[in-house]
Coordinates of C-alpha atoms in Angstrom, one line a residue:
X1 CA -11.0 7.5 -4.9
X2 CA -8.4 10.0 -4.1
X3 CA -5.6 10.0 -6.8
X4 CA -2.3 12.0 -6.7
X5 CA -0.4 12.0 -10.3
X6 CA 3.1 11.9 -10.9
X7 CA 4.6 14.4 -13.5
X8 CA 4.3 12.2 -16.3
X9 CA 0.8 11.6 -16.1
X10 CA 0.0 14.9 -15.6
X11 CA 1.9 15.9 -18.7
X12 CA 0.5 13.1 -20.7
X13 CA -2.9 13.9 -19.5
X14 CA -2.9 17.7 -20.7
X15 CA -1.7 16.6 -23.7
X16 CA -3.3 13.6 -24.5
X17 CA -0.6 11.0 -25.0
X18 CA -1.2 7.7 -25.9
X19 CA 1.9 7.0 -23.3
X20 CA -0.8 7.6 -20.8
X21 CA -2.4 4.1 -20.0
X22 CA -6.1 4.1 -20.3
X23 CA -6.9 2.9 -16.8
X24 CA -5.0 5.5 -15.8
X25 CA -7.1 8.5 -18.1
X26 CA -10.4 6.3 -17.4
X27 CA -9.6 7.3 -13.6
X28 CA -8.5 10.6 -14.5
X29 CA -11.6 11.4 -16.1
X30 CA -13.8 10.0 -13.8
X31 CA -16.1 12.9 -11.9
X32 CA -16.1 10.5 -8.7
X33 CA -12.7 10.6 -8.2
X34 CA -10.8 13.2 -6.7
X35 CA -7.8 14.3 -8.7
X36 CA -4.5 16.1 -6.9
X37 CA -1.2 17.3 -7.9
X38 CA 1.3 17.9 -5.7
X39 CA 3.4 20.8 -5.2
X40 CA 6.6 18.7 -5.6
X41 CA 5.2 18.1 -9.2
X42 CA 5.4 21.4 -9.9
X43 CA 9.1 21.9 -8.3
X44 CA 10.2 18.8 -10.2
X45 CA 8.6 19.9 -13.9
X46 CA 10.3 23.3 -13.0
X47 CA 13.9 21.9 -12.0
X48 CA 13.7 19.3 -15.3
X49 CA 12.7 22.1 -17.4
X50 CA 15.3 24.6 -16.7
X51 CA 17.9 22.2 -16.9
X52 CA 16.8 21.8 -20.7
X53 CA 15.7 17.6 -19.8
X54 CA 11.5 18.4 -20.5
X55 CA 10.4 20.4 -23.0
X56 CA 7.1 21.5 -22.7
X57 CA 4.1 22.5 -25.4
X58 CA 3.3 25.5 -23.3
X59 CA 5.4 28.1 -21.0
X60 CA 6.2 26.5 -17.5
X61 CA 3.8 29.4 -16.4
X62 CA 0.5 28.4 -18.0
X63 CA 1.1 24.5 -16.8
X64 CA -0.8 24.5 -13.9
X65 CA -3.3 27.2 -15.1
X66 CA -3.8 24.7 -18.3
X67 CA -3.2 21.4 -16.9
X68 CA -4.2 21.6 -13.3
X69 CA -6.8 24.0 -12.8
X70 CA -8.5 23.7 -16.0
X71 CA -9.3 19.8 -15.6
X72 CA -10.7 20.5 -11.9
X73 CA -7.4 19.2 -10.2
X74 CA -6.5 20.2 -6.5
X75 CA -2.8 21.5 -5.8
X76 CA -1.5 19.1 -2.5
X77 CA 1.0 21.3 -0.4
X78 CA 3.7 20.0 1.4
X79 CA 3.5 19.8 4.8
X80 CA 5.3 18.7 8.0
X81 CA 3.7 15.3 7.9
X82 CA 4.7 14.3 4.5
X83 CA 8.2 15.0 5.6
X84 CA 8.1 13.0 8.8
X85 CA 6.5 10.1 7.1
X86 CA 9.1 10.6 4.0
X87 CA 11.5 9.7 7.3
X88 CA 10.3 6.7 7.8
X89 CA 10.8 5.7 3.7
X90 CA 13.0 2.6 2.9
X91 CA 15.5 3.7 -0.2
X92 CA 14.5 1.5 -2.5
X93 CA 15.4 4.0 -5.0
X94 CA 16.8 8.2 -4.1
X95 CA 14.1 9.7 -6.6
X96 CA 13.6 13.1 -4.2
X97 CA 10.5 14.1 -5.8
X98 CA 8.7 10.0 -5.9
X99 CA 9.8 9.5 -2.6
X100 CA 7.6 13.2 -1.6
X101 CA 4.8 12.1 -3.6
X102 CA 4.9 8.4 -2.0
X103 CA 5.2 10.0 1.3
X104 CA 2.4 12.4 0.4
X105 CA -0.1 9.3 -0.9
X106 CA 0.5 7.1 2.5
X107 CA -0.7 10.1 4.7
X108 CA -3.5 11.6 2.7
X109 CA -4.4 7.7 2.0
X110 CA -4.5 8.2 -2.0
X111 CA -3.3 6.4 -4.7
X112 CA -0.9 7.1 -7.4
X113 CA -1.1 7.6 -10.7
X114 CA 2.2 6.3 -12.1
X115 CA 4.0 3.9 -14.3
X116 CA 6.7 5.0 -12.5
X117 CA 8.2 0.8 -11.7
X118 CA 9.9 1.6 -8.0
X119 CA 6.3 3.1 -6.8
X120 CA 5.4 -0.4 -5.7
X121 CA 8.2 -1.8 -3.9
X122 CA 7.4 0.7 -1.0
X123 CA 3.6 -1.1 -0.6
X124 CA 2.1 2.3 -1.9
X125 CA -1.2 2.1 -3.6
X126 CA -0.6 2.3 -7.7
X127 CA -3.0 2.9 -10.7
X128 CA -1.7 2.8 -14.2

């Protein structure tokens, strides 16, 4: 299974939270499934962090050395096609950075790791 996580699981993964649901680790930690993190996940951490709403255990820096690279994870650029299909995106809520990642799981056909309640109201694949 291809999984994308949202910021908060990522976060909760690296450092073990028992906010993270277990399904949610249990596919996480899984070797057959194939574990991405986007690039908006990285803009959004950044933008919540320098406005002083997300402190984190470790400098902003080593996140993605830590969290993301360290655990096997693969980074998920934006591209062009993310943005056309994020055209095509009903508002149900104006969450910039779900609405990339929702985008961004409908074209690479992936599911995502949230417990993020608006995820599925747009008929996008969720595990948590």
């Amino acid at each position: 299974m291809k999984l994308l996580l949202d910021a908060h699981t990522l976060l909760w993964f690296y450092e073990g939270s028992p906010s993270l649901s277990l399904p949610a680790r249990a596919a996480i930690e899984d070797p057959a499934n194939e574990k991405h993190v986007s690039h908006a996940t990285a803009w959004e951490i950044a933008i919540k962090v320098s406005l002083g709403k997300l402190k984190l255990a470790v400098p902003y820096e080593d996140v993605y050395p830590n969290a993301v690279a360290a655990n096997g994870f693969l980074v998920l650029p934006l591209d062009f096609r993310h943005l056309r299909e994020l055209l095509t995106l009903p508002f149900h809520h104006r969450d910039p950075f779900d609405r990339l990642l929702i985008a961004q799981a409908f074209v690479e056909e992936m599911t995502l790791v949230s417990c993020d309640p608006h995820f599925p109201a747009y008929g996008a694949k969720v595990l948590w």
